[in-house]
CSV table of C-alpha atoms (C1' of nucleotides) and ligand atoms in Angstrom, one decimal:
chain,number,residue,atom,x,y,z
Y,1,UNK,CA,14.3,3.1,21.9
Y,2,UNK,CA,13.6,6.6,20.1
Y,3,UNK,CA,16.7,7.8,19.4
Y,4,UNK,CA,16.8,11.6,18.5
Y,5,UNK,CA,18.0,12.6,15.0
Y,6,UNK,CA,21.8,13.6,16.8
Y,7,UNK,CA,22.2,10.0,18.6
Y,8,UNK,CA,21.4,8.3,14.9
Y,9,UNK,CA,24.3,10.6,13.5
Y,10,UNK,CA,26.7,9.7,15.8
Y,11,UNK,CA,26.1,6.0,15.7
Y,12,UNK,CA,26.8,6.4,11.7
Y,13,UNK,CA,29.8,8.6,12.3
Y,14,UNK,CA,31.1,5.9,15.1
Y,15,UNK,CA,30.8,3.5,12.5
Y,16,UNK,CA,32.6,5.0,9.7
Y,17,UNK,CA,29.1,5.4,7.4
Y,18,UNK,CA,29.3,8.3,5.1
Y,19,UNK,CA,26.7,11.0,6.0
Y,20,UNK,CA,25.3,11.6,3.0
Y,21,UNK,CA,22.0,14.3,2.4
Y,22,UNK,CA,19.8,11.9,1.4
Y,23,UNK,CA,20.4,9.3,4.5
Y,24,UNK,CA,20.3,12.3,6.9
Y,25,UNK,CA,17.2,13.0,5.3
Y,26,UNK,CA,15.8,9.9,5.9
Y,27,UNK,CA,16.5,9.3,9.2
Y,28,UNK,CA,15.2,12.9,9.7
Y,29,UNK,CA,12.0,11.5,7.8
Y,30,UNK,CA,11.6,8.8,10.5
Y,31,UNK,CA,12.7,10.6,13.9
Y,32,UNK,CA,9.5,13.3,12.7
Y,33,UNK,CA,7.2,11.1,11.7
Y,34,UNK,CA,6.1,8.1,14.0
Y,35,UNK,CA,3.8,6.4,11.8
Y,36,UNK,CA,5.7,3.6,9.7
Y,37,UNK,CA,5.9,5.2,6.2
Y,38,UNK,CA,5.9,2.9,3.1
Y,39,UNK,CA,8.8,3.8,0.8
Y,40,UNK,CA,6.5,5.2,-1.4
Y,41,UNK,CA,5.3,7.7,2.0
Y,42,UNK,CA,8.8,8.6,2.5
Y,43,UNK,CA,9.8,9.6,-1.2
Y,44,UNK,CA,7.2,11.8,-2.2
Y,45,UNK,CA,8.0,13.4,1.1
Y,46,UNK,CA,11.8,14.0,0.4
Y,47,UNK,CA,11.3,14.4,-3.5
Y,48,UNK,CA,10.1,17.6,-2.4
Y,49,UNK,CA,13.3,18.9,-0.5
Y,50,UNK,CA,15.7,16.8,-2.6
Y,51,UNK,CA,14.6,17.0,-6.2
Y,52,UNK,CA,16.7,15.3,-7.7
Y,53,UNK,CA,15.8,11.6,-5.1
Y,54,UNK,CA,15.5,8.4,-7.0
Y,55,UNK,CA,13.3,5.6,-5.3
Y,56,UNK,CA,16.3,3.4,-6.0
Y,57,UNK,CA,18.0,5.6,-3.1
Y,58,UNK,CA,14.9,5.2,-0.5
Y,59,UNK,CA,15.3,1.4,-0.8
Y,60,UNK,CA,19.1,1.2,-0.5
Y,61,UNK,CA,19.4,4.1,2.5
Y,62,UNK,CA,16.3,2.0,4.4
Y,63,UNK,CA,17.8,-1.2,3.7
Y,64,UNK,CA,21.3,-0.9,5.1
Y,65,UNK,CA,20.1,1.5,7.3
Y,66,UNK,CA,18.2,-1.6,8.8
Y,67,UNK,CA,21.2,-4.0,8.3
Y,68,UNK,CA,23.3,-1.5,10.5
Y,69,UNK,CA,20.3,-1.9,13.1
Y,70,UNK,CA,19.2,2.2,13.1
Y,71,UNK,CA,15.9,1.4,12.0
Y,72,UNK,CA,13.4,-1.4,11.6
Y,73,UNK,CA,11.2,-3.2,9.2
Y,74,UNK,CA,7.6,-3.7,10.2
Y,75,UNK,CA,6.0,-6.1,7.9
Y,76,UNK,CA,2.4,-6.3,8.9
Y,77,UNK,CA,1.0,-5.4,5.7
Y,78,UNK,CA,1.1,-8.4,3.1
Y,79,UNK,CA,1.9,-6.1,0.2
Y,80,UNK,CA,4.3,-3.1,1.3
Y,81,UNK,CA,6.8,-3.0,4.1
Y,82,UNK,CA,6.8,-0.2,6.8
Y,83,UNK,CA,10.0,1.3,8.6
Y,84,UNK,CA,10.5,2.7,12.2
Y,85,UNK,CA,12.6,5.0,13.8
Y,86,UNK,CA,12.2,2.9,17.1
Y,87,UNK,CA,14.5,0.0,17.3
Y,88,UNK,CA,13.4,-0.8,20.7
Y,89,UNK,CA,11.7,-4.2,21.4
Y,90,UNK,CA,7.9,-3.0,20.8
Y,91,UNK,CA,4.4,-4.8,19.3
Y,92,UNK,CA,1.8,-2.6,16.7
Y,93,UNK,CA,-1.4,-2.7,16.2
Y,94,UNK,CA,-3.1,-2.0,12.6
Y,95,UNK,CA,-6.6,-0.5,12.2
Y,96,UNK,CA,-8.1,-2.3,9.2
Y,97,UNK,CA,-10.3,0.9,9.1
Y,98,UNK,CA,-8.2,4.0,9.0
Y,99,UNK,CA,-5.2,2.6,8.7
Y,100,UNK,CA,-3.1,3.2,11.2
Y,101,UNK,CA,-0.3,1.8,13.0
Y,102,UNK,CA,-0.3,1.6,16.8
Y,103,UNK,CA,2.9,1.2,19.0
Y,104,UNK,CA,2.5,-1.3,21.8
Y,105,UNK,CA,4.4,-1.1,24.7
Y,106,UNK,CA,4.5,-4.3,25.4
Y,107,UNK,CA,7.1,-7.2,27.4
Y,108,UNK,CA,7.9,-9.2,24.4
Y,109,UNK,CA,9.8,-11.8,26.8
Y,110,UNK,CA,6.5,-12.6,28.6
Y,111,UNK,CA,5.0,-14.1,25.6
Y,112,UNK,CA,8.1,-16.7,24.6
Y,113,UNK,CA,6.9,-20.2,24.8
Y,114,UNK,CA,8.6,-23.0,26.3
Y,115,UNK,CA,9.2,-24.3,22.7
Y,116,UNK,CA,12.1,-22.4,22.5
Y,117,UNK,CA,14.2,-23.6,24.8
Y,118,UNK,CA,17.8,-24.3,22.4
Y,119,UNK,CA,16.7,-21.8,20.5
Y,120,UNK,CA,18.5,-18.6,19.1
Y,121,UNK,CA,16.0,-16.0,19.1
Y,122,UNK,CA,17.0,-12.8,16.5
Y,123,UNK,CA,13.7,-11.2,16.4
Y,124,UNK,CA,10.4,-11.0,17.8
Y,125,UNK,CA,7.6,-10.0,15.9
Y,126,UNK,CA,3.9,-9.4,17.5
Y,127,UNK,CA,1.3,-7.8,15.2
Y,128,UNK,CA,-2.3,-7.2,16.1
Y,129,UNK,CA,-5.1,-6.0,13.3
Y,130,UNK,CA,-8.8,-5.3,14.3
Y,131,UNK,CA,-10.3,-2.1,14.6
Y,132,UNK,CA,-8.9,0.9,17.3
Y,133,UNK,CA,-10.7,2.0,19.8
Y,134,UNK,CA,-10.9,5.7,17.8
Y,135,UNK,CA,-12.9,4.1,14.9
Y,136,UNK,CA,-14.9,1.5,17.0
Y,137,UNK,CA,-16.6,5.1,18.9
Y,138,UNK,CA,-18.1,5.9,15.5
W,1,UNK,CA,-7.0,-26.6,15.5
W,2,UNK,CA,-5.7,-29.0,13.6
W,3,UNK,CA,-9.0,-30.5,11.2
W,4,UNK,CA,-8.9,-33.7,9.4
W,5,UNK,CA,-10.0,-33.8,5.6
W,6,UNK,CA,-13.1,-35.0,6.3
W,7,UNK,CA,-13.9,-32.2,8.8
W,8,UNK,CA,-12.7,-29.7,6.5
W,9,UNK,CA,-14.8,-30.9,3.6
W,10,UNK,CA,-18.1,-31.1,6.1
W,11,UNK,CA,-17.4,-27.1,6.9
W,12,UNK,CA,-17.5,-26.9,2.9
W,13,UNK,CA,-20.9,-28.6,2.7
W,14,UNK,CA,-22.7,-26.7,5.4
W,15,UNK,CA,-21.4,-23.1,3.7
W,16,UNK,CA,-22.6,-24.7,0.0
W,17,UNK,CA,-19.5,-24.4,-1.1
W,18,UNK,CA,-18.5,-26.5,-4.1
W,19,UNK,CA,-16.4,-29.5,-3.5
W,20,UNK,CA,-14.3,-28.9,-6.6
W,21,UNK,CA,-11.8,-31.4,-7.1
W,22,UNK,CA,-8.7,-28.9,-6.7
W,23,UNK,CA,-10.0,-27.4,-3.7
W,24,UNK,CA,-10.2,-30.8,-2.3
W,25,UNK,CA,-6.9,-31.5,-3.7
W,26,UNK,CA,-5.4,-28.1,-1.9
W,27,UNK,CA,-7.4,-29.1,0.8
W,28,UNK,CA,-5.8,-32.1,1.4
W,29,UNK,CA,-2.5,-30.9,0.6
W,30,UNK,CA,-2.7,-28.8,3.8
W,31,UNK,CA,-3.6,-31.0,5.9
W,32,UNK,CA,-0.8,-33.9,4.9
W,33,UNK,CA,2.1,-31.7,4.8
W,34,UNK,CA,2.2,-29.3,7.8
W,35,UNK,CA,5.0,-27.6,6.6
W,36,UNK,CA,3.6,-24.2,6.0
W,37,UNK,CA,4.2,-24.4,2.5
W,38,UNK,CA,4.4,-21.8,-0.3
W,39,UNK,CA,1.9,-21.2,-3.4
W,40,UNK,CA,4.4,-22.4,-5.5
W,41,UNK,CA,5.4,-25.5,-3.5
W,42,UNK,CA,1.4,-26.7,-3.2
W,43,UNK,CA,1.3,-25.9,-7.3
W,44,UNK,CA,4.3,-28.1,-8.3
W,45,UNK,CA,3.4,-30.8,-5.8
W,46,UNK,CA,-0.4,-31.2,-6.9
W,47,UNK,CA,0.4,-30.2,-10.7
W,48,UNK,CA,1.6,-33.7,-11.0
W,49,UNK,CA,-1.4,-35.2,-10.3
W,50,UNK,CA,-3.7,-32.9,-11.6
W,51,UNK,CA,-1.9,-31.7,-15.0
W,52,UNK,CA,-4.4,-29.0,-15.8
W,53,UNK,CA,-3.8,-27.2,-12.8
W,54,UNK,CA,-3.2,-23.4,-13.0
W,55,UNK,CA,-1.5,-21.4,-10.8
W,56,UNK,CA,-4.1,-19.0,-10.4
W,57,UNK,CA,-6.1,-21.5,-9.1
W,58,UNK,CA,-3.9,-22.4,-6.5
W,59,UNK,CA,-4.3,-18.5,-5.8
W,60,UNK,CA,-7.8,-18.6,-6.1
W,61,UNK,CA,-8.3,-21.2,-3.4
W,62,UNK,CA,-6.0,-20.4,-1.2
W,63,UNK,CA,-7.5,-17.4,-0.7
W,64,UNK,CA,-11.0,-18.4,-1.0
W,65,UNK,CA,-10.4,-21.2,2.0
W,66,UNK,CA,-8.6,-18.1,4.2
W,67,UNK,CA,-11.3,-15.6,3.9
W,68,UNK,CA,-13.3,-18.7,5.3
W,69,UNK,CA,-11.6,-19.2,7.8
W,70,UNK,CA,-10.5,-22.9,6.8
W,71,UNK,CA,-6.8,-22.1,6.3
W,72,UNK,CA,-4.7,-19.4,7.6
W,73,UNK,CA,-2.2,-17.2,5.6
W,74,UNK,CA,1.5,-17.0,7.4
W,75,UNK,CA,3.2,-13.2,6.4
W,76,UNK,CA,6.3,-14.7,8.1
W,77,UNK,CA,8.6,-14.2,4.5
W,78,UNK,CA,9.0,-10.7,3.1
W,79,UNK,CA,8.4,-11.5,-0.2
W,80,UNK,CA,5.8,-15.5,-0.4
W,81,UNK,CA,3.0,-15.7,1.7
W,82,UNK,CA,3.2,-19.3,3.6
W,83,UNK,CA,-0.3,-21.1,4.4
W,84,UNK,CA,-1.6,-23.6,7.3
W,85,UNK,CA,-4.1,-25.5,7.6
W,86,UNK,CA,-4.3,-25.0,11.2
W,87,UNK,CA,-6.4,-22.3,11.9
W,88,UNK,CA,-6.4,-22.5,15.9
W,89,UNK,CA,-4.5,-19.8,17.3
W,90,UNK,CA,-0.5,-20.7,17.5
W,91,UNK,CA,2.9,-18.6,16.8
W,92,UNK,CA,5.5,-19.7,14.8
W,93,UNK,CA,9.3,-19.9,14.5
W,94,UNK,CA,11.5,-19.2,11.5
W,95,UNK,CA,15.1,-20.8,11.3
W,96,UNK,CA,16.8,-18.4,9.3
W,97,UNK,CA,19.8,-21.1,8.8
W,98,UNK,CA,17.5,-24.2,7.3
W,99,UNK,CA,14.2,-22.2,6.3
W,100,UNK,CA,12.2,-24.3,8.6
W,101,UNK,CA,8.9,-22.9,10.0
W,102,UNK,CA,8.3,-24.4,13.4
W,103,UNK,CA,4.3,-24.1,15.2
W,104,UNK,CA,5.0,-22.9,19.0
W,105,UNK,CA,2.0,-23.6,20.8
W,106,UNK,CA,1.1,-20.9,23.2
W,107,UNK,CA,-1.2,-18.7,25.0
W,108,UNK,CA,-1.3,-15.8,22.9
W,109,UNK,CA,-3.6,-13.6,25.1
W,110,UNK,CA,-0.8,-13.5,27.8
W,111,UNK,CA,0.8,-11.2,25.6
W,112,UNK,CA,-2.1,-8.8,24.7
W,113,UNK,CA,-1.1,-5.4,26.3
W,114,UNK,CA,-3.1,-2.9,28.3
W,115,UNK,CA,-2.4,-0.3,25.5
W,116,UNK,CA,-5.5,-2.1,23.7
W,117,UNK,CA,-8.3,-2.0,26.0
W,118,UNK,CA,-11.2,-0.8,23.9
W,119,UNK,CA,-9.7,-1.8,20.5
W,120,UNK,CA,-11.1,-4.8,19.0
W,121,UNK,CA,-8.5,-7.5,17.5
W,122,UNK,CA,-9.6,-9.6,14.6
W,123,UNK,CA,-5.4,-11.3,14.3
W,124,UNK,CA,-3.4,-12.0,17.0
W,125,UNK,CA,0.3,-12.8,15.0
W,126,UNK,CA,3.5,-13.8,17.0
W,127,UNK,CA,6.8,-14.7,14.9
W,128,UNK,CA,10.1,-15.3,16.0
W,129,UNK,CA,13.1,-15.6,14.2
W,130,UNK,CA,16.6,-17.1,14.8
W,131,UNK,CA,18.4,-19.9,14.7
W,132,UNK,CA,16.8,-23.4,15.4
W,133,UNK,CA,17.9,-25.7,17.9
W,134,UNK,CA,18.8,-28.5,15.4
W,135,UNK,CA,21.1,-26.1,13.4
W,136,UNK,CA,22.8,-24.6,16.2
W,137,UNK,CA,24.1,-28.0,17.5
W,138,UNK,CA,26.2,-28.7,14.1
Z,1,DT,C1',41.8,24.4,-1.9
Z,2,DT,C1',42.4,20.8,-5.1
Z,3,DT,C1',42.8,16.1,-6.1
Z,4,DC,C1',41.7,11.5,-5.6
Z,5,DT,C1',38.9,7.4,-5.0
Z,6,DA,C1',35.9,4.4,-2.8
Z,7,DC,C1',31.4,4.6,-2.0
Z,8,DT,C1',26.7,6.5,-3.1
Z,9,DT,C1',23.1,8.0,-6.0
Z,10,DT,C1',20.4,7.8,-9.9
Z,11,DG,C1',17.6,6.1,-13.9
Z,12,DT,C1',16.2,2.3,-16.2
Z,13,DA,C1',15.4,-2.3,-16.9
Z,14,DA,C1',14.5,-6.8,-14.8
Z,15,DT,C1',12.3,-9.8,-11.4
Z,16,DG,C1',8.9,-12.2,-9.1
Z,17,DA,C1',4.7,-12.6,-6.5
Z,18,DT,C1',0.1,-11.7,-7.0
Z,19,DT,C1',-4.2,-10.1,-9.4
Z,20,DA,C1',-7.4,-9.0,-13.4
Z,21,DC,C1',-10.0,-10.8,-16.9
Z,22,DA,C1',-12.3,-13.4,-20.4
Z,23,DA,C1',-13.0,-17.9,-22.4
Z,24,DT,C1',-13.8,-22.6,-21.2
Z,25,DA,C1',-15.2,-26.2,-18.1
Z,26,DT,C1',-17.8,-28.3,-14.4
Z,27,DA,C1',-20.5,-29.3,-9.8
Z,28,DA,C1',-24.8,-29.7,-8.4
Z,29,DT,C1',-29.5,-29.3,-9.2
Z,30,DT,C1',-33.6,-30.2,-12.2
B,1,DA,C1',-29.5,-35.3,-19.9
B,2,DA,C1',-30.1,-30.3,-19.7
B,3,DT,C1',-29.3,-26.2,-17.2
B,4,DT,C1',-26.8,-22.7,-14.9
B,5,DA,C1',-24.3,-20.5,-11.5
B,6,DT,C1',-19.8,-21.0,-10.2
B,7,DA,C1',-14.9,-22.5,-10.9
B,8,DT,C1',-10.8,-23.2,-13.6
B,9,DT,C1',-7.5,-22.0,-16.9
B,10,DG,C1',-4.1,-19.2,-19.6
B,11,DT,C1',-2.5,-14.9,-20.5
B,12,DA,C1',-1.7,-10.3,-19.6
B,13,DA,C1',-1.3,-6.7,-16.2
B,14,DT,C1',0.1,-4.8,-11.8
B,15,DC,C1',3.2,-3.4,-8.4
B,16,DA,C1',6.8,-3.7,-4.9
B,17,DT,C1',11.4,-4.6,-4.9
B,18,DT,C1',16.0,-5.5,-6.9
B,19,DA,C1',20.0,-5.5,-10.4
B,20,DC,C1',23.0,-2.9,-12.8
B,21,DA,C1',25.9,0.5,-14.9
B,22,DA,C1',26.8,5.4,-15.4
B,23,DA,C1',27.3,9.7,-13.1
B,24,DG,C1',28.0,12.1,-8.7
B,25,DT,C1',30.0,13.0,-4.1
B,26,DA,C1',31.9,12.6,1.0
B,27,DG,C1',35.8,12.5,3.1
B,28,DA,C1',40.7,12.0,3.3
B,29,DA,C1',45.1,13.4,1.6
B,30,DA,C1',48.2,16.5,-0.6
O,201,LIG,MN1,6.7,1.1,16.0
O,202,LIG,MN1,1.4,-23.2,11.9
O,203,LIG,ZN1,-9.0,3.0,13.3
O,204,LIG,ZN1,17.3,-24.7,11.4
DNA sequence: TTTCTACTTTGTAATGATTACAATATAATT
DNA sequence: AATTATATTGTAATCATTACAAAGTAGAAA
């Protein structure tokens, strides 16, 4: 779900994470901005505000942010991961002409194959790449 | 679908592409060892029959073949790419305990949502992840 | 408020997968 | 066998990510 900015704070003070500036900053970073930033997205962004931000700190605060489940990892590029505010269960779409990421909406549970059955299921990762609808009208 | 090697090398012929004797190898690599395996695992296996093989062109081919459309690549790792020489459309399961990659056959258009009506998609990518049956039970 | 300390940030170096490139080799045709 | 366009090879470069140690800080306690 899209937890505000205040619900994500709570959940870190509820489990005894410090609140430093640069983690608030991040999660700020992904509650404004819906579009599955790269690392490199969100540090030029907060190098701005925070001067003094290493990269080294973007990659530590996303990756125990997503250990603690606040965020998540969407790995539908083959070279650079992308991070969501939205931890609900959701699909994306990429445009392999402008780019973008597309949330889907989407029953994840309707597409688990029989297969399965016996099995412990952690994560459920649907990806679609084309071309949107935007670009296709040009 | 799963192709045989002889298929395989036929779709070479007809698109004039040059039956090399490491492509074949790869080739053939794929198709006896449906394991989804790594770049690195296909060079160390066919590096001791073909000594002068290079890494780069296990690369090379690899990605050659995919942008034919004779093997797929499988962006199921965060950090290797995993291929398959099953190019037919199936999902796939990783067991994060044993590492195993499991095929799930299913229907993957059951899981296309209304949010893309008008968009065209190119890759249709399902991946679960979890713990396999097998390790569960021990 | 000041002190304390465990945890965090930072900068730099290392890692590791993948790609670029140029020299050498070869598949397929003549 | 000669030719040539294409492929292979080895090495170096690239680039995202991680390792590590020194410096800094959040939060608790005095
Ligand atoms: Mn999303
Ligand atoms: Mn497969
Ligand atoms: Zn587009
Ligand atoms: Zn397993």
């Amino acid at each position: 779900m899209k937890k505000s900015l205040d619900e994500l704070i709570k959940e870190l003070k509820e489990k005894n994470i410090r609140l430093t500036h640069q983690r608030l900053k991040v999660l700020e970073y992904l509650v404004n901005n819906r579009t599955h930033p790269t690392v490199d997205q969100i540090y030029k962004a907060l190098k701005k505000e925070v001067p003094s931000l290493s990269k080294t700190t973007i990659y530590n605060t996303l990756n125990y942010l997503s250990e603690l489940k606040l965020i998540k990892v969407v790995a539908i590029e083959d070279n650079e991961a992308r991070f969501d505010g939205d931890t609900g269960d959701h699909g994306h779409f990429k445009c392999n002409s402008c780019g973008k990421i597309y949330d889907l909406d989407m029953d994840m549970d309707k597409c688990i194959p029989e297969n399965l059955n016996g099995f412990r299921i952690d994560e459920k990762i649907v990806h679609f790449k084309g071309i949107c609808k935007r670009c296709l009208s040009r």
